PDB file of C-alpha atoms and ligand atoms in Angstrom:
ATOM      1  CA  MET A   1     -17.312 -11.294  31.789  1.00 94.00           C
ATOM      2  CA  LYS A   2     -18.139  -7.993  30.085  1.00 97.00           C
ATOM      3  CA  LEU A   3     -16.074  -4.828  30.052  1.00 97.00           C
ATOM      4  CA  VAL A   4     -17.694  -1.980  32.010  1.00 98.00           C
ATOM      5  CA  ILE A   5     -16.600   1.524  31.038  1.00 98.00           C
ATOM      6  CA  GLY A   6     -17.799   4.537  32.993  1.00 98.00           C
ATOM      7  CA  ASN A   7     -17.985   7.755  31.003  1.00 98.00           C
ATOM      8  CA  GLN A   8     -18.474  10.236  33.806  1.00 98.00           C
ATOM      9  CA  LYS A   9     -18.789  13.243  31.466  1.00 98.00           C
ATOM     10  CA  SER A  10     -18.767  16.435  33.576  1.00 97.00           C
ATOM     11  CA  TYR A  11     -21.251  15.213  36.170  1.00 98.00           C
ATOM     12  CA  LEU A  12     -19.258  15.076  39.410  1.00 98.00           C
ATOM     13  CA  ASP A  13     -17.831  17.884  41.514  1.00 98.00           C
ATOM     14  CA  SER A  14     -14.713  17.493  43.601  1.00 97.00           C
ATOM     15  CA  LYS A  15     -16.482  16.386  46.785  1.00 98.00           C
ATOM     16  CA  SER A  16     -18.670  13.827  44.977  1.00 97.00           C
ATOM     17  CA  VAL A  17     -15.583  12.338  43.336  1.00 97.00           C
ATOM     18  CA  CYS A  18     -14.033  11.759  46.790  1.00 96.00           C
ATOM     19  CA  GLU A  19     -17.178   9.966  47.960  1.00 96.00           C
ATOM     20  CA  PHE A  20     -17.321   7.978  44.727  1.00 97.00           C
ATOM     21  CA  ILE A  21     -13.699   6.842  45.003  1.00 96.00           C
ATOM     22  CA  ASP A  22     -14.105   5.873  48.662  1.00 95.00           C
ATOM     23  CA  LYS A  23     -16.827   3.395  47.764  1.00 95.00           C
ATOM     24  CA  LEU A  24     -15.290   2.324  44.454  1.00 94.00           C
ATOM     25  CA  THR A  25     -12.164   1.045  46.145  1.00 91.00           C
ATOM     26  CA  SER A  26     -14.268  -1.488  48.065  1.00 90.00           C
ATOM     27  CA  ILE A  27     -14.689  -3.485  44.827  1.00 89.00           C
ATOM     28  CA  LYS A  28     -12.377  -6.471  44.739  1.00 84.00           C
ATOM     29  CA  ASN A  29     -12.697  -7.850  41.198  1.00 80.00           C
ATOM     30  CA  HIS A  30     -12.303  -4.934  38.887  1.00 85.00           C
ATOM     31  CA  ASN A  31     -10.096  -6.066  36.015  1.00 90.00           C
ATOM     32  CA  ASN A  32     -13.045  -5.502  33.682  1.00 95.00           C
ATOM     33  CA  VAL A  33     -13.758  -1.935  34.855  1.00 97.00           C
ATOM     34  CA  LEU A  34     -12.443   1.185  33.153  1.00 97.00           C
ATOM     35  CA  ILE A  35     -13.290   4.651  34.418  1.00 97.00           C
ATOM     36  CA  CYS A  36     -13.167   7.749  32.228  1.00 98.00           C
ATOM     37  CA  PRO A  37     -13.478  10.573  34.752  1.00 98.00           C
ATOM     38  CA  SER A  38     -13.317  14.277  34.026  1.00 97.00           C
ATOM     39  CA  SER A  39      -9.675  14.888  33.104  1.00 97.00           C
ATOM     40  CA  ILE A  40      -9.114  17.031  36.192  1.00 97.00           C
ATOM     41  CA  TYR A  41      -9.691  13.966  38.386  1.00 97.00           C
ATOM     42  CA  ILE A  42      -7.594  11.438  36.440  1.00 96.00           C
ATOM     43  CA  ASP A  43      -4.784  11.591  38.943  1.00 93.00           C
ATOM     44  CA  ARG A  44      -7.098  10.828  41.859  1.00 94.00           C
ATOM     45  CA  PHE A  45      -8.576   7.836  40.057  1.00 94.00           C
ATOM     46  CA  HIS A  46      -5.131   6.576  39.078  1.00 89.00           C
ATOM     47  CA  LYS A  47      -4.353   5.957  42.703  1.00 86.00           C
ATOM     48  CA  THR A  48      -7.273   3.519  42.967  1.00 90.00           C
ATOM     49  CA  GLY A  49      -5.622   0.896  40.743  1.00 89.00           C
ATOM     50  CA  PHE A  50      -8.595   0.877  38.334  1.00 93.00           C
ATOM     51  CA  LEU A  51      -8.027   1.116  34.600  1.00 95.00           C
ATOM     52  CA  ILE A  52      -8.339   4.769  33.641  1.00 96.00           C
ATOM     53  CA  GLY A  53      -9.219   6.410  30.356  1.00 97.00           C
ATOM     54  CA  CYS A  54      -9.758   9.934  29.115  1.00 98.00           C
ATOM     55  CA  GLN A  55     -13.003  11.228  27.585  1.00 98.00           C
ATOM     56  CA  ASN A  56     -11.384  13.074  24.698  1.00 98.00           C
ATOM     57  CA  VAL A  57      -8.037  13.994  23.181  1.00 98.00           C
ATOM     58  CA  SER A  58      -6.842  16.941  21.128  1.00 98.00           C
ATOM     59  CA  LYS A  59      -6.315  16.596  17.415  1.00 98.00           C
ATOM     60  CA  TYR A  60      -3.233  18.785  17.885  1.00 97.00           C
ATOM     61  CA  ALA A  61       0.178  17.741  19.100  1.00 95.00           C
ATOM     62  CA  SER A  62       1.583  19.252  22.299  1.00 96.00           C
ATOM     63  CA  GLY A  63       2.215  22.970  21.938  1.00 96.00           C
ATOM     64  CA  ALA A  64       0.469  26.324  21.747  1.00 97.00           C
ATOM     65  CA  ASN A  65      -3.108  25.015  21.898  1.00 96.00           C
ATOM     66  CA  THR A  66      -4.929  26.540  24.850  1.00 97.00           C
ATOM     67  CA  GLY A  67      -7.366  24.241  26.598  1.00 95.00           C
ATOM     68  CA  GLU A  68      -6.325  21.133  24.685  1.00 97.00           C
ATOM     69  CA  LEU A  69      -5.004  17.821  26.025  1.00 97.00           C
ATOM     70  CA  SER A  70      -2.603  16.149  23.617  1.00 98.00           C
ATOM     71  CA  SER A  71      -2.187  12.396  23.348  1.00 98.00           C
ATOM     72  CA  GLU A  72       1.454  12.818  24.384  1.00 98.00           C
ATOM     73  CA  GLN A  73       0.298  14.476  27.587  1.00 98.00           C
ATOM     74  CA  LEU A  74      -2.188  11.690  28.251  1.00 97.00           C
ATOM     75  CA  LYS A  75       0.517   9.131  27.668  1.00 97.00           C
ATOM     76  CA  SER A  76       2.861  10.980  30.031  1.00 96.00           C
ATOM     77  CA  ILE A  77       0.410  10.586  32.927  1.00 94.00           C
ATOM     78  CA  GLY A  78      -0.163   6.914  32.168  1.00 93.00           C
ATOM     79  CA  VAL A  79      -3.570   7.027  30.468  1.00 96.00           C
ATOM     80  CA  SER A  80      -3.978   3.905  28.358  1.00 95.00           C
ATOM     81  CA  PHE A  81      -7.493   4.321  26.911  1.00 98.00           C
ATOM     82  CA  CYS A  82      -9.400   7.240  25.420  1.00 98.00           C
ATOM     83  CA  LEU A  83     -12.925   7.782  24.121  1.00 98.00           C
ATOM     84  CA  VAL A  84     -13.026   9.368  20.712  1.00 98.00           C
ATOM     85  CA  GLY A  85     -15.807  10.636  18.465  1.00 97.00           C
ATOM     86  CA  HIS A  86     -18.443  10.772  21.203  1.00 98.00           C
ATOM     87  CA  SER A  87     -21.647  12.242  19.770  1.00 96.00           C
ATOM     88  CA  GLU A  88     -21.731  14.965  22.439  1.00 97.00           C
ATOM     89  CA  ILE A  89     -18.294  16.172  21.308  1.00 97.00           C
ATOM     90  CA  ARG A  90     -19.211  15.890  17.636  1.00 95.00           C
ATOM     91  CA  LYS A  91     -22.200  18.101  18.402  1.00 95.00           C
ATOM     92  CA  ASN A  92     -20.811  20.518  21.012  1.00 95.00           C
ATOM     93  CA  ALA A  93     -17.370  20.969  19.487  1.00 95.00           C
ATOM     94  CA  ASN A  94     -18.329  20.384  15.847  1.00 96.00           C
ATOM     95  CA  GLU A  95     -15.899  17.479  15.639  1.00 97.00           C
ATOM     96  CA  THR A  96     -15.849  16.087  12.103  1.00 97.00           C
ATOM     97  CA  ILE A  97     -15.083  12.518  11.127  1.00 97.00           C
ATOM     98  CA  GLU A  98     -11.731  13.778   9.770  1.00 98.00           C
ATOM     99  CA  ASP A  99     -10.965  15.196  13.232  1.00 98.00           C
ATOM    100  CA  THR A 100     -11.869  11.861  14.805  1.00 98.00           C
ATOM    101  CA  ASN A 101      -9.524  10.134  12.350  1.00 98.00           C
ATOM    102  CA  ILE A 102      -6.626  12.429  13.318  1.00 98.00           C
ATOM    103  CA  LYS A 103      -7.324  11.876  17.017  1.00 98.00           C
ATOM    104  CA  ILE A 104      -7.234   8.111  16.527  1.00 97.00           C
ATOM    105  CA  GLN A 105      -3.921   8.387  14.681  1.00 96.00           C
ATOM    106  CA  ASN A 106      -2.514  10.463  17.550  1.00 97.00           C
ATOM    107  CA  LEU A 107      -3.722   8.002  20.166  1.00 97.00           C
ATOM    108  CA  ILE A 108      -2.354   5.001  18.329  1.00 96.00           C
ATOM    109  CA  GLY A 109       0.962   6.823  17.868  1.00 95.00           C
ATOM    110  CA  ASP A 110       1.129   7.191  21.632  1.00 96.00           C
ATOM    111  CA  LYS A 111       0.009   3.626  22.309  1.00 96.00           C
ATOM    112  CA  ILE A 112      -3.305   4.664  23.843  1.00 97.00           C
ATOM    113  CA  VAL A 113      -6.247   2.411  22.985  1.00 97.00           C
ATOM    114  CA  PRO A 114      -9.015   4.397  21.224  1.00 98.00           C
ATOM    115  CA  ILE A 115     -12.637   3.641  22.071  1.00 98.00           C
ATOM    116  CA  LEU A 116     -14.464   4.900  19.004  1.00 98.00           C
ATOM    117  CA  CYS A 117     -18.077   5.950  19.594  1.00 98.00           C
ATOM    118  CA  VAL A 118     -20.505   5.577  16.699  1.00 98.00           C
ATOM    119  CA  GLY A 119     -24.269   5.610  16.365  1.00 98.00           C
ATOM    120  CA  GLU A 120     -27.206   6.846  14.356  1.00 97.00           C
ATOM    121  CA  SER A 121     -29.720   9.591  15.140  1.00 97.00           C
ATOM    122  CA  LEU A 122     -33.394   8.819  15.629  1.00 96.00           C
ATOM    123  CA  GLU A 123     -34.166  10.169  12.181  1.00 97.00           C
ATOM    124  CA  GLU A 124     -31.548   7.883  10.624  1.00 97.00           C
ATOM    125  CA  ARG A 125     -32.947   4.894  12.504  1.00 97.00           C
ATOM    126  CA  GLU A 126     -36.467   5.691  11.375  1.00 96.00           C
ATOM    127  CA  LYS A 127     -35.328   6.046   7.774  1.00 97.00           C
ATOM    128  CA  GLY A 128     -33.705   2.607   8.046  1.00 96.00           C
ATOM    129  CA  ILE A 129     -30.236   3.892   7.126  1.00 97.00           C
ATOM    130  CA  TYR A 130     -28.571   3.137  10.481  1.00 97.00           C
ATOM    131  CA  GLU A 131     -26.290   0.436   9.086  1.00 97.00           C
ATOM    132  CA  GLU A 132     -24.725   2.668   6.447  1.00 97.00           C
ATOM    133  CA  VAL A 133     -24.470   5.602   8.872  1.00 98.00           C
ATOM    134  CA  VAL A 134     -22.561   3.552  11.433  1.00 98.00           C
ATOM    135  CA  ILE A 135     -20.326   1.807   8.898  1.00 98.00           C
ATOM    136  CA  ASP A 136     -19.537   5.146   7.205  1.00 98.00           C
ATOM    137  CA  GLU A 137     -18.535   6.559  10.583  1.00 98.00           C
ATOM    138  CA  ILE A 138     -16.227   3.629  11.227  1.00 98.00           C
ATOM    139  CA  LYS A 139     -14.744   3.825   7.714  1.00 97.00           C
ATOM    140  CA  GLY A 140     -14.096   7.561   8.032  1.00 98.00           C
ATOM    141  CA  ALA A 141     -12.658   7.334  11.519  1.00 98.00           C
ATOM    142  CA  LEU A 142     -10.321   4.479  10.592  1.00 97.00           C
ATOM    143  CA  LYS A 143      -9.231   5.772   7.186  1.00 96.00           C
ATOM    144  CA  ASN A 144      -5.569   4.929   6.432  1.00 93.00           C
ATOM    145  CA  ILE A 145      -5.103   3.194   9.755  1.00 93.00           C
ATOM    146  CA  PRO A 146      -3.435  -0.201   9.291  1.00 87.00           C
ATOM    147  CA  SER A 147      -5.102  -3.297  10.734  1.00 85.00           C
ATOM    148  CA  LEU A 148      -2.186  -4.027  13.031  1.00 84.00           C
ATOM    149  CA  ALA A 149      -2.711  -0.670  14.711  1.00 89.00           C
ATOM    150  CA  ILE A 150      -6.394  -1.197  15.334  1.00 89.00           C
ATOM    151  CA  GLU A 151      -6.176  -4.637  16.860  1.00 88.00           C
ATOM    152  CA  LYS A 152      -7.021  -3.382  20.339  1.00 87.00           C
ATOM    153  CA  LEU A 153      -9.333  -0.554  19.298  1.00 96.00           C
ATOM    154  CA  MET A 154     -12.876  -0.810  20.602  1.00 97.00           C
ATOM    155  CA  ILE A 155     -16.113   0.368  19.062  1.00 98.00           C
ATOM    156  CA  ALA A 156     -18.874   1.696  21.295  1.00 98.00           C
ATOM    157  CA  TYR A 157     -22.192   1.487  19.470  1.00 98.00           C
ATOM    158  CA  GLU A 158     -24.211   4.307  20.986  1.00 98.00           C
ATOM    159  CA  PRO A 159     -27.425   5.241  19.171  1.00 98.00           C
ATOM    160  CA  ILE A 160     -27.677   9.008  19.717  1.00 97.00           C
ATOM    161  CA  TRP A 161     -31.371   8.714  20.535  1.00 97.00           C
ATOM    162  CA  SER A 162     -30.558   6.448  23.446  1.00 97.00           C
ATOM    163  CA  ILE A 163     -27.856   8.535  25.126  1.00 97.00           C
ATOM    164  CA  GLY A 164     -29.177  10.043  28.345  1.00 95.00           C
ATOM    165  CA  THR A 165     -32.800   9.476  27.332  1.00 96.00           C
ATOM    166  CA  GLY A 166     -33.708   6.291  29.192  1.00 95.00           C
ATOM    167  CA  VAL A 167     -34.823   4.805  25.870  1.00 96.00           C
ATOM    168  CA  ILE A 168     -32.845   1.813  24.645  1.00 96.00           C
ATOM    169  CA  PRO A 169     -33.047  -0.339  21.535  1.00 96.00           C
ATOM    170  CA  ASN A 170     -34.404  -3.832  22.064  1.00 97.00           C
ATOM    171  CA  ASN A 171     -32.001  -6.755  22.207  1.00 98.00           C
ATOM    172  CA  SER A 172     -32.511  -7.828  18.618  1.00 97.00           C
ATOM    173  CA  GLU A 173     -31.799  -4.289  17.367  1.00 97.00           C
ATOM    174  CA  ILE A 174     -28.596  -4.199  19.421  1.00 97.00           C
ATOM    175  CA  GLU A 175     -27.604  -7.688  18.332  1.00 97.00           C
ATOM    176  CA  GLU A 176     -28.133  -6.743  14.695  1.00 97.00           C
ATOM    177  CA  MET A 177     -25.884  -3.683  14.911  1.00 97.00           C
ATOM    178  CA  VAL A 178     -23.179  -5.392  16.971  1.00 98.00           C
ATOM    179  CA  THR A 179     -23.084  -8.242  14.444  1.00 98.00           C
ATOM    180  CA  ILE A 180     -22.873  -5.804  11.521  1.00 98.00           C
ATOM    181  CA  ILE A 181     -19.901  -4.053  13.142  1.00 98.00           C
ATOM    182  CA  LYS A 182     -18.147  -7.322  13.993  1.00 98.00           C
ATOM    183  CA  ASN A 183     -18.642  -8.592  10.447  1.00 98.00           C
ATOM    184  CA  TYR A 184     -17.157  -5.357   9.137  1.00 97.00           C
ATOM    185  CA  PHE A 185     -14.034  -5.889  11.242  1.00 96.00           C
ATOM    186  CA  GLN A 186     -13.756  -9.513  10.193  1.00 96.00           C
ATOM    187  CA  ASP A 187     -14.151  -8.740   6.495  1.00 96.00           C
ATOM    188  CA  ASN A 188     -11.869  -5.711   6.377  1.00 95.00           C
ATOM    189  CA  TYR A 189      -9.231  -6.411   8.980  1.00 94.00           C
ATOM    190  CA  GLY A 190      -9.492 -10.112   9.758  1.00 93.00           C
ATOM    191  CA  LEU A 191     -10.219  -9.118  13.365  1.00 93.00           C
ATOM    192  CA  PRO A 192     -13.145 -10.192  15.535  1.00 94.00           C
ATOM    193  CA  GLY A 193     -13.812  -6.588  16.640  1.00 95.00           C
ATOM    194  CA  ILE A 194     -14.497  -5.523  20.203  1.00 97.00           C
ATOM    195  CA  VAL A 195     -17.950  -3.948  20.332  1.00 98.00           C
ATOM    196  CA  LEU A 196     -19.562  -2.279  23.322  1.00 98.00           C
ATOM    197  CA  TYR A 197     -23.079  -0.986  23.714  1.00 98.00           C
ATOM    198  CA  GLY A 198     -23.771   2.450  25.185  1.00 98.00           C
ATOM    199  CA  GLY A 199     -26.912   4.489  25.774  1.00 98.00           C
ATOM    200  CA  SER A 200     -29.010   4.564  28.960  1.00 97.00           C
ATOM    201  CA  VAL A 201     -27.439   1.421  30.430  1.00 98.00           C
ATOM    202  CA  ASN A 202     -28.454   1.145  34.085  1.00 98.00           C
ATOM    203  CA  ALA A 203     -28.939  -1.339  36.903  1.00 97.00           C
ATOM    204  CA  SER A 204     -32.511  -2.057  35.793  1.00 97.00           C
ATOM    205  CA  ASN A 205     -31.776  -2.996  32.182  1.00 98.00           C
ATOM    206  CA  ILE A 206     -28.360  -4.664  32.568  1.00 98.00           C
ATOM    207  CA  ASP A 207     -29.767  -8.176  33.084  1.00 97.00           C
ATOM    208  CA  GLU A 208     -31.740  -7.905  29.867  1.00 97.00           C
ATOM    209  CA  LEU A 209     -28.749  -6.478  27.941  1.00 98.00           C
ATOM    210  CA  ASN A 210     -26.494  -9.244  29.245  1.00 97.00           C
ATOM    211  CA  LYS A 211     -28.623 -11.700  27.269  1.00 97.00           C
ATOM    212  CA  VAL A 212     -27.021 -10.357  24.086  1.00 97.00           C
ATOM    213  CA  SER A 213     -23.935 -12.548  24.099  1.00 94.00           C
ATOM    214  CA  GLN A 214     -22.272 -10.656  21.214  1.00 95.00           C
ATOM    215  CA  ILE A 215     -21.847  -7.499  23.328  1.00 97.00           C
ATOM    216  CA  ASP A 216     -18.303  -7.328  24.720  1.00 98.00           C
ATOM    217  CA  GLY A 217     -19.110  -4.626  27.244  1.00 98.00           C
ATOM    218  CA  TYR A 218     -20.866  -1.357  28.006  1.00 98.00           C
ATOM    219  CA  LEU A 219     -20.135   2.344  27.873  1.00 98.00           C
ATOM    220  CA  ILE A 220     -22.120   3.834  30.721  1.00 98.00           C
ATOM    221  CA  GLY A 221     -22.723   7.539  31.266  1.00 98.00           C
ATOM    222  CA  GLY A 222     -25.148   8.734  33.942  1.00 98.00           C
ATOM    223  CA  ALA A 223     -25.322   5.424  35.833  1.00 98.00           C
ATOM    224  CA  SER A 224     -21.525   5.328  36.155  1.00 98.00           C
ATOM    225  CA  THR A 225     -21.642   8.393  38.393  1.00 98.00           C
ATOM    226  CA  LYS A 226     -23.985   6.826  40.960  1.00 98.00           C
ATOM    227  CA  ILE A 227     -21.646   4.591  42.885  1.00 97.00           C
ATOM    228  CA  ASP A 228     -24.153   2.095  44.326  1.00 97.00           C
ATOM    229  CA  GLU A 229     -25.815   1.603  40.960  1.00 98.00           C
ATOM    230  CA  PHE A 230     -22.444   1.366  39.221  1.00 97.00           C
ATOM    231  CA  ILE A 231     -21.222  -1.326  41.645  1.00 96.00           C
ATOM    232  CA  ASN A 232     -24.458  -3.200  41.064  1.00 96.00           C
ATOM    233  CA  ILE A 233     -23.846  -3.139  37.294  1.00 97.00           C
ATOM    234  CA  ILE A 234     -20.209  -4.209  37.724  1.00 96.00           C
ATOM    235  CA  ASN A 235     -21.278  -7.174  39.848  1.00 95.00           C
ATOM    236  CA  LYS A 236     -23.715  -8.238  37.153  1.00 95.00           C
ATOM    237  CA  CYS A 237     -20.987  -8.132  34.512  1.00 96.00           C
ATOM    238  CA  GLN A 238     -18.513 -10.478  36.246  1.00 89.00           C
TER     239      GLN A 238
HETATM  240  P1  PGA B 301     -25.814   7.457  29.176  1.00 52.64           P
HETATM  241  O1  PGA B 301     -24.528   7.920  28.344  1.00 52.64           O
HETATM  242  O2  PGA B 301     -25.464   6.127  29.809  1.00 52.64           O
HETATM  243  O3  PGA B 301     -25.995   8.542  30.214  1.00 52.64           O
HETATM  244  O4  PGA B 301     -26.924   7.342  28.230  1.00 52.64           O
HETATM  245  C1  PGA B 301     -23.777   7.010  27.606  1.00 52.64           C
HETATM  246  C2  PGA B 301     -22.661   7.729  26.895  1.00 52.64           C
HETATM  247  O5  PGA B 301     -22.853   8.875  26.470  1.00 52.64           O
HETATM  248  O6  PGA B 301     -21.569   7.195  26.761  1.00 52.64           O
END
């Protein structure tokens, strides 16, 4: 069984979310499914009984920070998982690796499991420096965080060039990166490491991806907003 995480970004409007939830609730076995909807819909998804996560968290504590969602607030509405360091946020909101580190500390402090997104750009892949890029991101994001606190943390390996493009690495490229990340966790924390793959996962490539036994699950963007396709993927990950 693989974990299936839907990162719904800001795709769905209010009416589409209703239609999505109507069909979603027909799924019986969904212990391995985690939905990260737009924050404004978290409450609606909560009622479905699915695991729910947030797409981002503030680096600031609760207080005078307009437009921010603090980890305390997320905790207070029962959110137990949160994406952090997604490349779209690093780019759109200029999030630095130091910011990501603070966010992870906040989440852990509030007992919310961070799902840390890492991945190289196309240029970095072509230069052959993807391993050091990804490991540097992990090192920076987890700086000063004790191993006990990161036991449940997950890493989503998402090559930037694959997000939303329909282009995905081949299985041996994914296997190589997932193994590198797992070895890093073993060597530095004595933990096996939970590593997901993300980037253009859909119903047509899921069978092929499932052949990579090292992958613990998937972080799915666009395809997680199309309910029939998403159910298809979930069924293939049981
Ligand atoms: P995608 O997005 O599946 O649309 O490529 C993945 C992600 O950004 O998490």
